[in-house]
PDB file of C-alpha atoms in Angstrom:
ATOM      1  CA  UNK A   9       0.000   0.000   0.000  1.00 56.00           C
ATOM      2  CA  UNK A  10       2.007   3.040  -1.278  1.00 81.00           C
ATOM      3  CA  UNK A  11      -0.446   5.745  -0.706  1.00 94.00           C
ATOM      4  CA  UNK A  12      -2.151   7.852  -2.715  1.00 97.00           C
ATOM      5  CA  UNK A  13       0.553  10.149  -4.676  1.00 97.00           C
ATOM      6  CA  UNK A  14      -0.065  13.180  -7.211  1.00 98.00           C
ATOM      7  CA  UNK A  15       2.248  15.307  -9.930  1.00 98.00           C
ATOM      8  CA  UNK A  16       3.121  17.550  -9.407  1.00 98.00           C
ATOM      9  CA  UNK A  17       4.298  18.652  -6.388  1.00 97.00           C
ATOM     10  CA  UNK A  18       4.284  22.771  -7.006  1.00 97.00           C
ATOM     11  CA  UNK A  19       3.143  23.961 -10.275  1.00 98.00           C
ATOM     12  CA  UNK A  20       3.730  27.726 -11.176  1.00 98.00           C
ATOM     13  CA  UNK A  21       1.729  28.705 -14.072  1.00 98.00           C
ATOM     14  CA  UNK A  22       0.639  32.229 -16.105  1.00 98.00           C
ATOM     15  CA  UNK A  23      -2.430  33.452 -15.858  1.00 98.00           C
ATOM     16  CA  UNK A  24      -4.446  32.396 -18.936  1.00 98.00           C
ATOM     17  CA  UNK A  25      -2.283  29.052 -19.461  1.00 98.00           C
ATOM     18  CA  UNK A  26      -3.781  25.505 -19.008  1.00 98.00           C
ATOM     19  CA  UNK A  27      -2.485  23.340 -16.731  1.00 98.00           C
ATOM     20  CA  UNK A  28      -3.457  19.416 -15.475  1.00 98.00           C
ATOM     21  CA  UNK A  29      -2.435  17.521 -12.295  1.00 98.00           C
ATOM     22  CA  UNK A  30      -2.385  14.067 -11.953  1.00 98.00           C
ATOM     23  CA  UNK A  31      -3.774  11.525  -9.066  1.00 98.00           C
ATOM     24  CA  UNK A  32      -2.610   8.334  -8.464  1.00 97.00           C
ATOM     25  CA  UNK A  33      -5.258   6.672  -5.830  1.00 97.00           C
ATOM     26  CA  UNK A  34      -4.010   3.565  -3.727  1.00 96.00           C
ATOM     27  CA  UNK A  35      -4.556   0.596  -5.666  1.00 93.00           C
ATOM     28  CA  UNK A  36      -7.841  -1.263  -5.740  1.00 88.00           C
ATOM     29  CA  UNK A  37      -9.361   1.851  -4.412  1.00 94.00           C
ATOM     30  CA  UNK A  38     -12.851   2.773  -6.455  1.00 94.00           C
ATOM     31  CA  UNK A  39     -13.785   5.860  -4.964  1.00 95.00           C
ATOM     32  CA  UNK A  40     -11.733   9.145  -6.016  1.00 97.00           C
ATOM     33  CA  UNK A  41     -12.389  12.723  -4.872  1.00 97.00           C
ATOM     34  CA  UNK A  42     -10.782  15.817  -5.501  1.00 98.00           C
ATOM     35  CA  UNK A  43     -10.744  18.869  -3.166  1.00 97.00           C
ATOM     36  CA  UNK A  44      -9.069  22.247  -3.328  1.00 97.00           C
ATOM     37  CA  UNK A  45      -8.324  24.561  -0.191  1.00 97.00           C
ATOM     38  CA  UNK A  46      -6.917  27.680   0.160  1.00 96.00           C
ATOM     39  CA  UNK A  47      -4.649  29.153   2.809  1.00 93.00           C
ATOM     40  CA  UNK A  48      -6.318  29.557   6.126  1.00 92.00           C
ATOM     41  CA  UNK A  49     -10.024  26.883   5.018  1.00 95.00           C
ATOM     42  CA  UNK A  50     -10.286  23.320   5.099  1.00 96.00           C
ATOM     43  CA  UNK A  51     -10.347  22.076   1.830  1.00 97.00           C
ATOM     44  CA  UNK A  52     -13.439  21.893  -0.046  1.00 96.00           C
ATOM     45  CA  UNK A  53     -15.066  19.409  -1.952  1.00 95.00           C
ATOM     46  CA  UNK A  54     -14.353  19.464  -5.962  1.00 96.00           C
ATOM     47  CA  UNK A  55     -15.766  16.440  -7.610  1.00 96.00           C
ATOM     48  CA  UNK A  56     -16.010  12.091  -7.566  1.00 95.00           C
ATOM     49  CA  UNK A  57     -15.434   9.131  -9.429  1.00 95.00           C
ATOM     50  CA  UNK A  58     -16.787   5.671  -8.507  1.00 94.00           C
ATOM     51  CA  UNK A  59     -14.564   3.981 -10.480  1.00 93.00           C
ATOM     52  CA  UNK A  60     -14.105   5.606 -14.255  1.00 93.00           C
ATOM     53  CA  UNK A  61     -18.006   7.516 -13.660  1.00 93.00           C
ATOM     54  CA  UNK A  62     -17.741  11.009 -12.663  1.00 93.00           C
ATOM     55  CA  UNK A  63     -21.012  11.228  -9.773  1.00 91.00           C
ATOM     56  CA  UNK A  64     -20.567  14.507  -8.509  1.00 90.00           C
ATOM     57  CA  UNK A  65     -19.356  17.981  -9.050  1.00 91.00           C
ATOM     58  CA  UNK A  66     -19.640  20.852  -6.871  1.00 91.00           C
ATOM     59  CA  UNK A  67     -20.617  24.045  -7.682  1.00 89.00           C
ATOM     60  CA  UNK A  68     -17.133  25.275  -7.359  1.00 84.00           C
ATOM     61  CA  UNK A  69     -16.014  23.496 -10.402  1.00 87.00           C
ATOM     62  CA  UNK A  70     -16.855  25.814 -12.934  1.00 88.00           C
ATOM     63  CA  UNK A  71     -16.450  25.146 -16.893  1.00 93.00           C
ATOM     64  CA  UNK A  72     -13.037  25.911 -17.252  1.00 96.00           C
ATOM     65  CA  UNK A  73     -12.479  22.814 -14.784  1.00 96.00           C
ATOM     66  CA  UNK A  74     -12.788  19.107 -16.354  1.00 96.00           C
ATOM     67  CA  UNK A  75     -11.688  15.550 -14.649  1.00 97.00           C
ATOM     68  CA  UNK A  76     -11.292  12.716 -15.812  1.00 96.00           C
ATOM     69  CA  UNK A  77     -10.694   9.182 -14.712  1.00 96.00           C
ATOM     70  CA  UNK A  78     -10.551   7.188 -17.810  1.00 91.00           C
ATOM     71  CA  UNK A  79     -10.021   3.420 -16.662  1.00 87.00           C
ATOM     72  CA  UNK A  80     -11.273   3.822 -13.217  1.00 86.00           C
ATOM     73  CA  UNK A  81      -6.970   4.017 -12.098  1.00 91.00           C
ATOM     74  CA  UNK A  82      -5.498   7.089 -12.249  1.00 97.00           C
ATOM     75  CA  UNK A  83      -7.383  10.521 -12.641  1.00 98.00           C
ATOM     76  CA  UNK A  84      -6.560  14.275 -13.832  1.00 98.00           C
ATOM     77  CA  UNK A  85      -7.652  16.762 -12.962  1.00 98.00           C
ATOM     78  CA  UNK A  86      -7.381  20.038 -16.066  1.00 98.00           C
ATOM     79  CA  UNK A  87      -7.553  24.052 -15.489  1.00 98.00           C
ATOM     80  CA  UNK A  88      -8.159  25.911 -18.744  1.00 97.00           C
ATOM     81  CA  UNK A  89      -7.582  29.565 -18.750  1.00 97.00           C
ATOM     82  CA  UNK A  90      -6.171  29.900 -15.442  1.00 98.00           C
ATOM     83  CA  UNK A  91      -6.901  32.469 -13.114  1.00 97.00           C
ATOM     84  CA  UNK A  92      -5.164  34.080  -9.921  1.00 96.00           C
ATOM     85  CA  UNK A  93      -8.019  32.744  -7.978  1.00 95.00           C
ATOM     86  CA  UNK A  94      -7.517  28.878  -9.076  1.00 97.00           C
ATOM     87  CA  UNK A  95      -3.955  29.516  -7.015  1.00 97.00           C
ATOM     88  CA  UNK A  96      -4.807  26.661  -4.099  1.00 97.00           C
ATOM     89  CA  UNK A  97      -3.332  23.368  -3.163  1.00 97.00           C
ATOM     90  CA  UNK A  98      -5.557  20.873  -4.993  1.00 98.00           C
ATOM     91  CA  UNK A  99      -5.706  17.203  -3.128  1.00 98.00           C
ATOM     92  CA  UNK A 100      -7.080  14.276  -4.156  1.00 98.00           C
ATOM     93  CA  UNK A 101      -8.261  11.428  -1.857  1.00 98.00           C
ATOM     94  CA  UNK A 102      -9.416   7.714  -2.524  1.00 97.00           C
ATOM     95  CA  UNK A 103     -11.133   5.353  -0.607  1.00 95.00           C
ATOM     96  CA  UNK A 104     -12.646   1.446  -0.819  1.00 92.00           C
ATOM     97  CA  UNK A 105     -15.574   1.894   1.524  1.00 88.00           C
ATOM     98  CA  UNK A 106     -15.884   5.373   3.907  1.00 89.00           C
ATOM     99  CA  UNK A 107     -12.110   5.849   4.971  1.00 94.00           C
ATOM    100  CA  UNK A 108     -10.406   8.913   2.852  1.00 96.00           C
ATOM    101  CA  UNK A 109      -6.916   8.954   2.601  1.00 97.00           C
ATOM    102  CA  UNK A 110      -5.498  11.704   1.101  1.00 98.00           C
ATOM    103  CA  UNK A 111      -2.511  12.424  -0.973  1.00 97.00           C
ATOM    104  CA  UNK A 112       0.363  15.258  -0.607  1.00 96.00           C
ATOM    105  CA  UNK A 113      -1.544  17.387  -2.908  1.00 97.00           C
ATOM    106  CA  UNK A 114      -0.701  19.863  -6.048  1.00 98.00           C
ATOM    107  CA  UNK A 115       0.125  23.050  -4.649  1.00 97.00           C
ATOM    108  CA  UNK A 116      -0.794  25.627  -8.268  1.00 98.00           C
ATOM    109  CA  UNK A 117       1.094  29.725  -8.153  1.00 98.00           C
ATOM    110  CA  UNK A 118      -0.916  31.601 -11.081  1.00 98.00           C
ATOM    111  CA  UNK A 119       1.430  34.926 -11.559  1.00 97.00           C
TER     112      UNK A 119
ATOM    113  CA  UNK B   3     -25.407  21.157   3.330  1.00 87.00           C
ATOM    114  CA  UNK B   4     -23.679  19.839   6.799  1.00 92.00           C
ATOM    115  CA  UNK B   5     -22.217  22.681   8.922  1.00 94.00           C
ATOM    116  CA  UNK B   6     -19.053  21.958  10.910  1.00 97.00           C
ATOM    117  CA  UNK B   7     -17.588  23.911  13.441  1.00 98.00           C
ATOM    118  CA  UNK B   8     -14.241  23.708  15.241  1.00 98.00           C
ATOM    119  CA  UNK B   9     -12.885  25.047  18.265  1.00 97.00           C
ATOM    120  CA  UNK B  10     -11.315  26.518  19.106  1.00 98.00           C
ATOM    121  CA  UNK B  11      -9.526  27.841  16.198  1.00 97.00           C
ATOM    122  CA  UNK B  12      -6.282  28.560  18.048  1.00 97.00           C
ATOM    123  CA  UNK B  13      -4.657  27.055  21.062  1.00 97.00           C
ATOM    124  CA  UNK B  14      -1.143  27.365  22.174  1.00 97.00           C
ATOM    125  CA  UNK B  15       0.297  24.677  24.806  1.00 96.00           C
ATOM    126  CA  UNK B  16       3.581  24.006  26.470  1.00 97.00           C
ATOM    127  CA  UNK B  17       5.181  20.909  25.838  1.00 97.00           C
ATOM    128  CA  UNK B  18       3.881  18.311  28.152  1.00 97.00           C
ATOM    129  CA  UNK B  19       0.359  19.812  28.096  1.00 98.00           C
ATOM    130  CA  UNK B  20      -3.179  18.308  27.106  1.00 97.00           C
ATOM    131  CA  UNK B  21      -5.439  19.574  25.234  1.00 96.00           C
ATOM    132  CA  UNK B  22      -9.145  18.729  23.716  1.00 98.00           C
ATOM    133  CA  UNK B  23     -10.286  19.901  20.230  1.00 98.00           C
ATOM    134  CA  UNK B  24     -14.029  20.335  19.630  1.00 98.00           C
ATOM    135  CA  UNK B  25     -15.851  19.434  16.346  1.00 98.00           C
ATOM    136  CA  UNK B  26     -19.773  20.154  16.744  1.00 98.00           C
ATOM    137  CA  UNK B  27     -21.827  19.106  13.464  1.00 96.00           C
ATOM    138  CA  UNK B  28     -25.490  19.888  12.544  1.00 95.00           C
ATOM    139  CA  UNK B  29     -26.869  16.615  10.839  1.00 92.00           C
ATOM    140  CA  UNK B  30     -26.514  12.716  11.150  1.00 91.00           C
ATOM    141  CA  UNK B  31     -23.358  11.356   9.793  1.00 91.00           C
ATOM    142  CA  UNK B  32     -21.606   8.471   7.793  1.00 90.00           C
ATOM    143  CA  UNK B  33     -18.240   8.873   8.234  1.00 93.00           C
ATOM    144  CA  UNK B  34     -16.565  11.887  10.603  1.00 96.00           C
ATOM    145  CA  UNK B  35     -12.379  11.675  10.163  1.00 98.00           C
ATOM    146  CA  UNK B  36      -9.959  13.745  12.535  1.00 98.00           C
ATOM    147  CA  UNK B  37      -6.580  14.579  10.498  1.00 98.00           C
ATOM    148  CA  UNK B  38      -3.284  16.807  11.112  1.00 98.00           C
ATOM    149  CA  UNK B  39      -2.230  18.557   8.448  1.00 96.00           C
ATOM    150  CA  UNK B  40       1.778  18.868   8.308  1.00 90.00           C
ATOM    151  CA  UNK B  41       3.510  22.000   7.652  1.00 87.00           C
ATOM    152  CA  UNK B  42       4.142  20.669   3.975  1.00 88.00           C
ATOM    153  CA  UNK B  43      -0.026  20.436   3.201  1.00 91.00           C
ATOM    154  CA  UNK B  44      -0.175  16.808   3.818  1.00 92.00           C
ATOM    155  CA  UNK B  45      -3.460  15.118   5.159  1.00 96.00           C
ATOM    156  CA  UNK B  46      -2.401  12.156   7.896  1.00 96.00           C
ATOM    157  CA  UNK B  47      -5.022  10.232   9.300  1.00 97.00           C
ATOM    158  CA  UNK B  48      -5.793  10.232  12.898  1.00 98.00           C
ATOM    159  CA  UNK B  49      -8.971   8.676  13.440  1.00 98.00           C
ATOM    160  CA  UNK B  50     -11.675   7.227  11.457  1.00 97.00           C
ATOM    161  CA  UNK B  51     -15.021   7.616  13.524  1.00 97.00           C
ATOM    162  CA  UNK B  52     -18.608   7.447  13.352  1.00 94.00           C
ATOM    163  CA  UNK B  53     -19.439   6.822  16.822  1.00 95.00           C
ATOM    164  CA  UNK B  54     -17.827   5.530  19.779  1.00 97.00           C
ATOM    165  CA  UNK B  55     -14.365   5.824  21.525  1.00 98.00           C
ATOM    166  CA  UNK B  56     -10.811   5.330  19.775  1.00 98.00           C
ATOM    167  CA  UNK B  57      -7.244   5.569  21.176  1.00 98.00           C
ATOM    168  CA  UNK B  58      -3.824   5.599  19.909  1.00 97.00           C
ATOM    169  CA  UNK B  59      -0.954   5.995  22.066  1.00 97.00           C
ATOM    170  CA  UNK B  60      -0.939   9.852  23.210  1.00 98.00           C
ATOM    171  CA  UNK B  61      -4.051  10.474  21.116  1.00 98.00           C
ATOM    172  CA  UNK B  62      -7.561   9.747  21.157  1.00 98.00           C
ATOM    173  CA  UNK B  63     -11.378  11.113  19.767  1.00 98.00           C
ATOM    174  CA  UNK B  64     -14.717  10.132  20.986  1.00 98.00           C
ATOM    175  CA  UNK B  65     -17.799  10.736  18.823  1.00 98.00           C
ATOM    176  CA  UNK B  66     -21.723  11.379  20.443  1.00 97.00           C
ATOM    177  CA  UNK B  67     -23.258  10.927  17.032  1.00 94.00           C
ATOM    178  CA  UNK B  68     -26.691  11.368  19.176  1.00 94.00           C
ATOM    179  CA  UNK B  69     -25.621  14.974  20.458  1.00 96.00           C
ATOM    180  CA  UNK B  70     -23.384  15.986  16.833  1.00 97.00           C
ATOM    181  CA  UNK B  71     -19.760  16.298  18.494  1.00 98.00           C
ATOM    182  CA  UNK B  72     -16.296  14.676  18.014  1.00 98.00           C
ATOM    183  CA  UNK B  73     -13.898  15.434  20.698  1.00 98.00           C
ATOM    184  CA  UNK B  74     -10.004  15.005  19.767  1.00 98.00           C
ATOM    185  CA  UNK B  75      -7.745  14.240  22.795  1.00 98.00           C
ATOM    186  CA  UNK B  76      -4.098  14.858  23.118  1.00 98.00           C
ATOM    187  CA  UNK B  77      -1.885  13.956  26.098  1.00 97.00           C
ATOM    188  CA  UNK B  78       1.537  15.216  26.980  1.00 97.00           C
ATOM    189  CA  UNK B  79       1.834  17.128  23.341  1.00 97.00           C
ATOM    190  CA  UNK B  80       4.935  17.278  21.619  1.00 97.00           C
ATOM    191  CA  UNK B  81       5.954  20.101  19.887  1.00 95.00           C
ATOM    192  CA  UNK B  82       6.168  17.602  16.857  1.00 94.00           C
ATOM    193  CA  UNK B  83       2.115  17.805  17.483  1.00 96.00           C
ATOM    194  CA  UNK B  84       2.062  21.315  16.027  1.00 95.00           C
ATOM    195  CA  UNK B  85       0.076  21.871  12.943  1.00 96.00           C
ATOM    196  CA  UNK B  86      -3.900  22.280  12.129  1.00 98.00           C
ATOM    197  CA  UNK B  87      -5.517  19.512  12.913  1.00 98.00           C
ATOM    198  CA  UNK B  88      -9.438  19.172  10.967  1.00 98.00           C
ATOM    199  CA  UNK B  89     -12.207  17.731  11.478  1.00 98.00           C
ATOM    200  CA  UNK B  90     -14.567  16.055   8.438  1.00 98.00           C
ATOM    201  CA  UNK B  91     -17.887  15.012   7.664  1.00 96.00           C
ATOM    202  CA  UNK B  92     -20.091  13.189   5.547  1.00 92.00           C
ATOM    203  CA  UNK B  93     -23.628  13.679   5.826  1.00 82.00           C
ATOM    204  CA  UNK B  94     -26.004  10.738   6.257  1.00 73.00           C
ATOM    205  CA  UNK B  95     -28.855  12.792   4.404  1.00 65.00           C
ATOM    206  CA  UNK B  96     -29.136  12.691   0.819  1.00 61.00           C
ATOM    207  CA  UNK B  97     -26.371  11.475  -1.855  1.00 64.00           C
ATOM    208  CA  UNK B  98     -23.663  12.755  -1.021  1.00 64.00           C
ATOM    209  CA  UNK B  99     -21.008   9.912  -2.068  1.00 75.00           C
ATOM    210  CA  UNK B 100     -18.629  10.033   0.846  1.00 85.00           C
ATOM    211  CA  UNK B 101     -18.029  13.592   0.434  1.00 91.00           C
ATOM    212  CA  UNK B 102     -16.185  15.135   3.071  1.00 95.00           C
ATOM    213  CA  UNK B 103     -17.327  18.284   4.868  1.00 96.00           C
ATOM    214  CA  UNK B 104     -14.524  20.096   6.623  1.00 97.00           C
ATOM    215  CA  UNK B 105     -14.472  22.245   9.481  1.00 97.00           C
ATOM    216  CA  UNK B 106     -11.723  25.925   9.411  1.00 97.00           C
ATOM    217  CA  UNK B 107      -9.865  23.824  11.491  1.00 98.00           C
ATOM    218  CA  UNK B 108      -8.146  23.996  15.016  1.00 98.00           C
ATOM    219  CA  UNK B 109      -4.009  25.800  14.603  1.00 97.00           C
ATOM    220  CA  UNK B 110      -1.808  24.092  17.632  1.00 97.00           C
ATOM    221  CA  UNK B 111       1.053  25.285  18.498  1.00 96.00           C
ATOM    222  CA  UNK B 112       3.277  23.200  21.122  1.00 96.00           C
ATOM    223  CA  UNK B 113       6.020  24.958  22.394  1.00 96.00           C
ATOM    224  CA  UNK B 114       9.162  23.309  23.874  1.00 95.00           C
TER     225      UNK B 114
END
């Protein structure tokens, strides 16, 4: 059990430039959620897969935000047309039945 | 949606102190987590629970899921203990998927 890992680490990006992250849930995991939090909140609730099906997206996810999850493994998670208010840390979390475990998160800089 | 509230938002200790971290929710739940979040953004488990009483070693959280409140215990902190520690929800009502609900979190600061 390795843990849930994402890529990358720190991304620093211009405003108006695309960027995607990457999640790697722990392995036989089904459920995958993404969340993003800026400094001083929680982190808030972005979006889930059960498996390669997209269930839920928050309100926060607006269209310039798309996820995928193609074969139900690894997800991504894409920013089009970034904006200084997408800078967050964006953390993704997987579980097999109610227990989240989370990964070290993406942290995105948009200058 | 499920409201969670933490308290209290800041607490400052001495090493060798305890301390108990309040999480008060308005609904039913499914799942309620405790985590510490490391000075680096990382999420570490601490507790997974619902209901009922857990320990492990200095630390430990009970849940009244009849009265909506998680307690978080910690005994003789460490200043290694520092961080924010949260606590999350997922509402019983409705579909909500496991989604977690997170409170603004508690800051601790243990110092030596």
């Amino acid at each position: 059990d390795t843990g849930v890992s994402q890529d990358p680490r720190h991304k620093i990006t211009k405003r108006g430039q695309n960027v995607t992250f990457r999640c790697d849930p722990i392995s036989e995991h089904n459920r995958l959620y993404w969340y993003r939090q800026t400094l001083g909140q929680g982190p808030e609730f972005l979006t889930y897969f059960q498996n390669e099906a997209q269930l839920e997206k928050s309100r926060l996810l607006s269209d310039r935000f798309s996820a995928e999850r193609p074969k139900g493994s690894f997800s991504t998670l894409e920013i089009q047309r970034t904006e200084q208010g997408d800078s967050a840390m964006y953390l993704c979390a997987s579980s097999r039945l109610s227990e989240q475990y989370f990964g070290p998160g993406t942290r995105l800089t948009v200058t | 949606g499920i409201q969670v509230e933490q308290s209290p938002p800041d607490l400052i200790l001495q090493e060798g102190a305890n301390s108990t971290l309040r999480c008060n929710f308005s609904d039913s739940v499914n799942n309620l987590q405790w985590f510490h979040q490391n000075p680096w953004g990382q999420l570490i488990n601490l507790f997974y629970i619902p209901s009922g009483t857990k320990q492990n070693g200095r630390l430990s959280a009970t849940t009244v899921a009849t009265e909506r409140y998680s307690l978080l215990y910690i005994s003789s902190s460490q200043t290694t203990d520092s961080g924010v520690y949260f606590c999350a929800v997922d509402g019983a009502g409705g579909t909500s998927y496991g989604k977690l609900t997170f409170g603004q979190g508690t800051i601790l600061t243990v110092h030596p």
